[in-house]
GROMACS .gro file of C-alpha atoms in nm:
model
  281
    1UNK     CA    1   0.058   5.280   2.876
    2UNK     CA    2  -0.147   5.263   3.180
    3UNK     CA    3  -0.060   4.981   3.441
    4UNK     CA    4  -0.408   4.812   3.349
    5UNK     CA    5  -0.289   4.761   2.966
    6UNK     CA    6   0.061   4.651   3.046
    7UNK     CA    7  -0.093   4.388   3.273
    8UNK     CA    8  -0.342   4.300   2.976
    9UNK     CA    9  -0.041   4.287   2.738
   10UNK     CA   10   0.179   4.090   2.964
   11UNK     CA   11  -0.099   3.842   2.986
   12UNK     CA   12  -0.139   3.823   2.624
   13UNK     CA   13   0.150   3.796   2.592
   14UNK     CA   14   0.214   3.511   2.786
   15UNK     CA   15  -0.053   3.330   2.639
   16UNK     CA   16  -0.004   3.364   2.312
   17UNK     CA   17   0.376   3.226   2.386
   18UNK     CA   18   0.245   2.911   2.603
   19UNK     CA   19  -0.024   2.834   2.255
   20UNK     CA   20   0.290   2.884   2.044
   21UNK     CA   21   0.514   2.609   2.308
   22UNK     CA   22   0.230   2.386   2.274
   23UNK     CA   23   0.223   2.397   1.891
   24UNK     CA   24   0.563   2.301   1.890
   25UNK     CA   25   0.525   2.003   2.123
   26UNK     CA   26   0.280   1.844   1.865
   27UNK     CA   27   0.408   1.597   1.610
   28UNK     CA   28   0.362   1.627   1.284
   29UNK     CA   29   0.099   1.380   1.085
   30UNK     CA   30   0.187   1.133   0.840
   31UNK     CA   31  -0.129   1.137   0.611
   32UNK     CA   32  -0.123   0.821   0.457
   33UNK     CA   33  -0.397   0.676   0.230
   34UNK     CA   34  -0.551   0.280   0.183
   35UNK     CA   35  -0.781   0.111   0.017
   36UNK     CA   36  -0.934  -0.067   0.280
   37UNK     CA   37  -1.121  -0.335   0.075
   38UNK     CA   38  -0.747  -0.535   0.008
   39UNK     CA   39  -0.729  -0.745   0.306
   40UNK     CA   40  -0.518  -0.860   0.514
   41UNK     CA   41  -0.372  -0.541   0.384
   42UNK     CA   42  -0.579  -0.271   0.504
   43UNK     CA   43  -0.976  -0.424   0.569
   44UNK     CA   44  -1.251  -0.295   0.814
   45UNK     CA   45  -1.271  -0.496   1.106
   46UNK     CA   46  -1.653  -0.572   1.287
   47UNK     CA   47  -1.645  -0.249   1.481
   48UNK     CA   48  -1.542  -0.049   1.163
   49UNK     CA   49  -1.178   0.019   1.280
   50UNK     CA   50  -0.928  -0.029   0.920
   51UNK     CA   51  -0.614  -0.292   1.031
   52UNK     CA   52  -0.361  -0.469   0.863
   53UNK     CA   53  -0.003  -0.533   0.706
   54UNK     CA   54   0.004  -0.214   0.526
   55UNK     CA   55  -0.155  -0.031   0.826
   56UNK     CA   56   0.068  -0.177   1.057
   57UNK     CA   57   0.358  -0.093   0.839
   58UNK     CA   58   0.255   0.270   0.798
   59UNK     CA   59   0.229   0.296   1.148
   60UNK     CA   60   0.572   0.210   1.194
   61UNK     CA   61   0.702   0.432   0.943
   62UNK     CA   62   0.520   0.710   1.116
   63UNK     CA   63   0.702   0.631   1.465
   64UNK     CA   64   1.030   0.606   1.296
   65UNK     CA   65   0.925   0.960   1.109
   66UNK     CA   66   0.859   1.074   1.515
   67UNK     CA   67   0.519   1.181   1.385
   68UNK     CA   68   0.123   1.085   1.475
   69UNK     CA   69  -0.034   0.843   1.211
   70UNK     CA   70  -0.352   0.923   1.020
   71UNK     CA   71  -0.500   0.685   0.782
   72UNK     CA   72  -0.703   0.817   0.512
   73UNK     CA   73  -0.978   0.600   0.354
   74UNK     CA   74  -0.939   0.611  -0.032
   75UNK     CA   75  -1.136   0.406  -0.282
   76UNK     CA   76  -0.847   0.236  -0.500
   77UNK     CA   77  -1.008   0.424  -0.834
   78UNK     CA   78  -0.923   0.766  -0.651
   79UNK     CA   79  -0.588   0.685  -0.516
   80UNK     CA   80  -0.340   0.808  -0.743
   81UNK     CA   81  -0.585   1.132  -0.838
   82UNK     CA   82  -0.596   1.197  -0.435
   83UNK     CA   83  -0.182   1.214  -0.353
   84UNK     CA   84  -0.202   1.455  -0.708
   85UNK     CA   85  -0.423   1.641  -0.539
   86UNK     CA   86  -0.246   1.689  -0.191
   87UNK     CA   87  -0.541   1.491  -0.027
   88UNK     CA   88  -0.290   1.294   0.157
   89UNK     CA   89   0.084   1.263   0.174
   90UNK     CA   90   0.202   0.895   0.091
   91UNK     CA   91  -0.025   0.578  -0.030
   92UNK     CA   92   0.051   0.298   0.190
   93UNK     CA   93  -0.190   0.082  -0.006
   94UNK     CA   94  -0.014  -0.194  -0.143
   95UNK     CA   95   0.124  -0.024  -0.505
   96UNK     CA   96   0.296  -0.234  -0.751
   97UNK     CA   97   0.624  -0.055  -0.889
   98UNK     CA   98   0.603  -0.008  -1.228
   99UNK     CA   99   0.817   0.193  -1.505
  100UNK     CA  100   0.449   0.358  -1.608
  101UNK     CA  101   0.387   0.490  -1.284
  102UNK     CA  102   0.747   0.598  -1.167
  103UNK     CA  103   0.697   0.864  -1.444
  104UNK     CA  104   0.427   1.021  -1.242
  105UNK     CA  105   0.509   0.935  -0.852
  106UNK     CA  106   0.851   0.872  -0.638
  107UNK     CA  107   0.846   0.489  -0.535
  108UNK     CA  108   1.042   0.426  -0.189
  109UNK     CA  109   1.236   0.100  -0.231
  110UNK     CA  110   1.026  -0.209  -0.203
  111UNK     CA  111   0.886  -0.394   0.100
  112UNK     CA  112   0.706  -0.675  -0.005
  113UNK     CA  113   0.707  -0.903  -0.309
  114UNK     CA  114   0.428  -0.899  -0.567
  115UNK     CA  115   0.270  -1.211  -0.731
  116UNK     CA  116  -0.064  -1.223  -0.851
  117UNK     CA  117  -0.326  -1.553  -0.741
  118UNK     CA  118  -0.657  -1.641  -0.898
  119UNK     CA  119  -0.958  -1.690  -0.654
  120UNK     CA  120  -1.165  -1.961  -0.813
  121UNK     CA  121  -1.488  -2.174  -0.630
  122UNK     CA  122  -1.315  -2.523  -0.482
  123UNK     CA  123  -1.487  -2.727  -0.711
  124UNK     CA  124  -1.332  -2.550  -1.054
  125UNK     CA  125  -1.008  -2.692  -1.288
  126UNK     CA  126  -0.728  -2.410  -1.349
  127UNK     CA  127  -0.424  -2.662  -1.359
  128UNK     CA  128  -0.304  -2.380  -1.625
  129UNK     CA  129  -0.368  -2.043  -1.756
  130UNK     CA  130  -0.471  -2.227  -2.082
  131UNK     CA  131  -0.819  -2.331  -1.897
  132UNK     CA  132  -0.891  -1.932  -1.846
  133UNK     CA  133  -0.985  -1.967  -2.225
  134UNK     CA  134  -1.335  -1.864  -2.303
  135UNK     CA  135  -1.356  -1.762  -1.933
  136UNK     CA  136  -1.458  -1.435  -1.723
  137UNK     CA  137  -1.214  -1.299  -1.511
  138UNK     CA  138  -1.259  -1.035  -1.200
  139UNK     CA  139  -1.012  -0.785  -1.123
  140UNK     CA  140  -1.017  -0.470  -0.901
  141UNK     CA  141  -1.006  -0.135  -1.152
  142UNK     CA  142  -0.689   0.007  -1.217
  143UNK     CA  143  -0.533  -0.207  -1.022
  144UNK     CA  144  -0.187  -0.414  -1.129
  145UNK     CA  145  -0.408  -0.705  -1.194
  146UNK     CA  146  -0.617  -0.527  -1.402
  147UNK     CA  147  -0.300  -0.439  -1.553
  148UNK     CA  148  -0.198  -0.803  -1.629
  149UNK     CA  149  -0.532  -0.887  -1.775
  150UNK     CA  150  -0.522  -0.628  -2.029
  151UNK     CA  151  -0.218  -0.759  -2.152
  152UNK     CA  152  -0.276  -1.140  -2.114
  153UNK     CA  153  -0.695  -1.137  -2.201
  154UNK     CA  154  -0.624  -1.210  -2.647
  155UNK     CA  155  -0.324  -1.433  -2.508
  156UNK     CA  156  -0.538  -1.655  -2.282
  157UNK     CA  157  -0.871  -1.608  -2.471
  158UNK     CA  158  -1.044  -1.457  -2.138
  159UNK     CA  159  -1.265  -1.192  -2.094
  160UNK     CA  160  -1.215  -0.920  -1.867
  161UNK     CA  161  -1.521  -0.799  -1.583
  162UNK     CA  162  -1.432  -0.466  -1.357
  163UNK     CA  163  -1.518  -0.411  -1.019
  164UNK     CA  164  -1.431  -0.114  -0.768
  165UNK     CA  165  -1.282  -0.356  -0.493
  166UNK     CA  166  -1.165  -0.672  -0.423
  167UNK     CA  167  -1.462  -0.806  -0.229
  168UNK     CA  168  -1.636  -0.774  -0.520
  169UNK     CA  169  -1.443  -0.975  -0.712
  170UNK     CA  170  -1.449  -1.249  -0.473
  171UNK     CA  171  -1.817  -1.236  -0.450
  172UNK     CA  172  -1.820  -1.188  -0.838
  173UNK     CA  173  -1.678  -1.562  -0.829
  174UNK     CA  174  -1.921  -1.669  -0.558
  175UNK     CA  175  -2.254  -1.589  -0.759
  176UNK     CA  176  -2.144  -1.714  -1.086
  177UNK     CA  177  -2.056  -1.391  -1.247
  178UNK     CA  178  -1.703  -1.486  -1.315
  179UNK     CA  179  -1.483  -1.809  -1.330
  180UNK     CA  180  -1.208  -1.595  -1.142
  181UNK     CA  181  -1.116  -1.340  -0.960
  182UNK     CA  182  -0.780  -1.201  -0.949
  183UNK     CA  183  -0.597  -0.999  -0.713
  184UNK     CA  184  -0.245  -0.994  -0.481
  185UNK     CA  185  -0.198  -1.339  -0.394
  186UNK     CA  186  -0.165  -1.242  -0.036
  187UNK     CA  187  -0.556  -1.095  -0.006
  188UNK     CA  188  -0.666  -1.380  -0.210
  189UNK     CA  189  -0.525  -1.650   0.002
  190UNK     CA  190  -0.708  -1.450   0.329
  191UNK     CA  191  -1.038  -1.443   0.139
  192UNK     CA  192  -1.028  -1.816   0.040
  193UNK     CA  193  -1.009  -1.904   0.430
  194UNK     CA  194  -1.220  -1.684   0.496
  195UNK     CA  195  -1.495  -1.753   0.238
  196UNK     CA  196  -1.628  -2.091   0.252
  197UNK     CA  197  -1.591  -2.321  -0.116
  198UNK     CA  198  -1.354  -2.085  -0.259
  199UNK     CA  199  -0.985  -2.176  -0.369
  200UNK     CA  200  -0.648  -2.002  -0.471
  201UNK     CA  201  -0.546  -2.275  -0.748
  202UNK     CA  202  -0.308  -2.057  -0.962
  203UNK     CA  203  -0.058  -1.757  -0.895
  204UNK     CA  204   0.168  -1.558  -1.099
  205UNK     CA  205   0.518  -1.400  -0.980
  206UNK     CA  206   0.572  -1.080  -1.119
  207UNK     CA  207   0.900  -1.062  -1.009
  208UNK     CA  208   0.862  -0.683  -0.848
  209UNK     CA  209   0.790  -0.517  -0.544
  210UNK     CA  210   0.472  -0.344  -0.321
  211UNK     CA  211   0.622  -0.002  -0.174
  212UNK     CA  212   0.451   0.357  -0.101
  213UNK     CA  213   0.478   0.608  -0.300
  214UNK     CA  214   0.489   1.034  -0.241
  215UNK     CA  215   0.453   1.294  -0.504
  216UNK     CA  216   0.800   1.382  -0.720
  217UNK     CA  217   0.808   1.726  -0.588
  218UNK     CA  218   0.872   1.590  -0.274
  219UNK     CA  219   1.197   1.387  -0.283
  220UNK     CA  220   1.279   1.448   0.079
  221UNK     CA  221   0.992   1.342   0.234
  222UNK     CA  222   1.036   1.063  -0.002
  223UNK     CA  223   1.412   0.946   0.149
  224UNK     CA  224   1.291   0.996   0.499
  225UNK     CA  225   1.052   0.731   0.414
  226UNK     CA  226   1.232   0.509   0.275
  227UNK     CA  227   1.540   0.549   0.558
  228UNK     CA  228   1.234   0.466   0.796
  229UNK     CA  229   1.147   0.144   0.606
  230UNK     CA  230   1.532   0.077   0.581
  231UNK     CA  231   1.531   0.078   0.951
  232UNK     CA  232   1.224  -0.149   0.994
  233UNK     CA  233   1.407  -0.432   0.784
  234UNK     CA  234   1.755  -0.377   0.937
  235UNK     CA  235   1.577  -0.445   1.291
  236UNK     CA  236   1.321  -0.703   1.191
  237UNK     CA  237   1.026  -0.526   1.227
  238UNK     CA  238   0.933  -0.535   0.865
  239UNK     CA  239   0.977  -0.930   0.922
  240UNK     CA  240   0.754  -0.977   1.206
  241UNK     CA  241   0.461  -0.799   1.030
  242UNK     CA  242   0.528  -1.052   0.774
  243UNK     CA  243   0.474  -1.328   0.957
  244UNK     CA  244   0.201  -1.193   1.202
  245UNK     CA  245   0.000  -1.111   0.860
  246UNK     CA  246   0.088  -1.377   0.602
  247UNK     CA  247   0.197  -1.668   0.883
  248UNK     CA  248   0.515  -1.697   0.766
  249UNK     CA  249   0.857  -1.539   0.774
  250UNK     CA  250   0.965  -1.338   0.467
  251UNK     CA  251   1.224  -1.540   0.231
  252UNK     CA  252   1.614  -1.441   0.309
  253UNK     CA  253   1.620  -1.259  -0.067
  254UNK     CA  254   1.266  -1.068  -0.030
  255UNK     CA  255   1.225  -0.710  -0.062
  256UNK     CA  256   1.095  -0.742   0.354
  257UNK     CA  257   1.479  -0.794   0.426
  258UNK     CA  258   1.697  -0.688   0.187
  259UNK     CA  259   1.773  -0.291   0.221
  260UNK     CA  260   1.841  -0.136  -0.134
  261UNK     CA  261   2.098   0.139  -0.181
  262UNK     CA  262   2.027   0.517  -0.257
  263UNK     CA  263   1.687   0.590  -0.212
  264UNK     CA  264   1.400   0.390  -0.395
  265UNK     CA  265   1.387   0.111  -0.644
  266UNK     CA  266   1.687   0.114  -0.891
  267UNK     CA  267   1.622   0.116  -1.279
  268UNK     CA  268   1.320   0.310  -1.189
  269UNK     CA  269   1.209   0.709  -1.282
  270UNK     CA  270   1.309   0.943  -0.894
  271UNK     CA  271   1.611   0.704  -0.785
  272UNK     CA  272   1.878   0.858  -0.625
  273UNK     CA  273   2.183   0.668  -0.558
  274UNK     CA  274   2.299   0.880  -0.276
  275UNK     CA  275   2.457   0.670  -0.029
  276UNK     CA  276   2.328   0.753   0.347
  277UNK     CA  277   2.367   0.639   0.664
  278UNK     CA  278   2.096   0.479   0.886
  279UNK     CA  279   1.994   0.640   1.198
  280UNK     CA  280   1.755   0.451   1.371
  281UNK     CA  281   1.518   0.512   1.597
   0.00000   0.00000   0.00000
């Protein structure tokens, strides 16, 4: 080798190993996917920036996970069918556990409590879910209040109206369209202030829990989530998003506080009980 190619190579050389030191410097990304039509969840702000709980939340998890944070706009229709297809690795959109959808996705343990509220104009009677009778009601597609209607509509004598987001629920209610729109109590309550003559007069506690939820075949990125949102309870973190979001402090026995054992919801399809240690960052 002449001295001109073992200078070339040398450089090369020392190239190629200063790209492959820089590769290694770089964080992994958390791709994590919202709906950002659920506010004060995960909503477009005037400048077309997506904030909120769940994207505050995520972002957390991501710092715990020492990796870089990238949300992924998904249409709530498309969510599930996206983390199938690898589009994105979690959905941080706020996902009801269910025994249904455990069979097809590994839940992390809960961090917020689900209830269902019905958006109604200010001016309209819903003292009980008797007065839904005869009534159209608005729900987001797919969604766990979609879920609820299907199983209640015969029961309550309503009649069910499908929309792609929850804004168009809302606005469903506003034009006459429906009597009521029905959603997470916690994005109805932020629409009702901030749409003028609109009212939250009804909820319903489901008794279960919000959390994000990965793909089966990939039970350790799974735990490392759910250690991460372990972490953001045991130091409050969880807490204070609570309160900066919803305006007031989770309650002592809510999923935002309480850290379950193993890793995910128990009595659910992908639990594992093993016991772990926290190591916080």
């Amino acid at each position: 080798m002449t001295n001109y190619l073992r200078k070339f190579a040398g450089v090369a050389l020392g190239i190629g190993l200063a790209s492959l030191s820089g590769l290694g410097a770089q964080a992994e990304v958390l791709k994590a996917a919202a709906d950002p039509t659920i506010p004060p969840f995960a909503y477009r702000t005037v400048s077309g920036d997506v904030e909120g709980f769940n994207v505050d939340v995520g972002k957390a998890v991501a710092k715990q996970l020492g990796r870089d944070f990238e949300l992924v706009v998904q249409e709530w229709s498309g969510i599930f069918a996206g983390l199938f297809a690898g589009h994105f690795d979690v959905i941080i959109a706020p996902v009801t556990i269910t025994q249904e959808r455990s069979k097809s996705m590994a839940f992390t343990e809960g961090y917020l409590e689900t209830s269902l509220g019905f958006l109604t104009k200010a001016d309209a009677e819903l003292s009980d879910l008797a007065a839904l009778k005869g009534k159209v009601v608005a729900v987001n597609n797919g969604a766990i209040a979609d879920t609820w209607a299907q199983e209640n509509a015969a029961k309550y004598g309503f009649e069910i109206q499908r929309y792609l987001n929850v804004p168009d629920t809302a606005q469903a209610v506003q034009s006459g369209r429906a009597f009521a729109a029905l959603a997470e109590t916690g994005t109805m309550a932020y629409l009702a202030t901030k749409q003028p003559g609109l009212k939250v007069p009804q909820t319903i506690n489901l008794g279960g829990a919000f959390a994000f939820a990965v793909k089966p075949e990939n039970p350790e990125l799974r735990s490392r989530i759910d250690t991460a949102i372990e972490c953001l309870k045991q130091d409050g973190t969880l807490a204070a998003l609570h309160e900066k979001w919803f305006g007031f402090p989770p309650a002592a026995d809510s999923p935002s506080v309480n850290i379950v054992p193993g890793y995910g919801p128990v009595g659910f399809e992908n639990y594992d009980p093993t016991e772990h240690d926290l190591a916080c960052n």
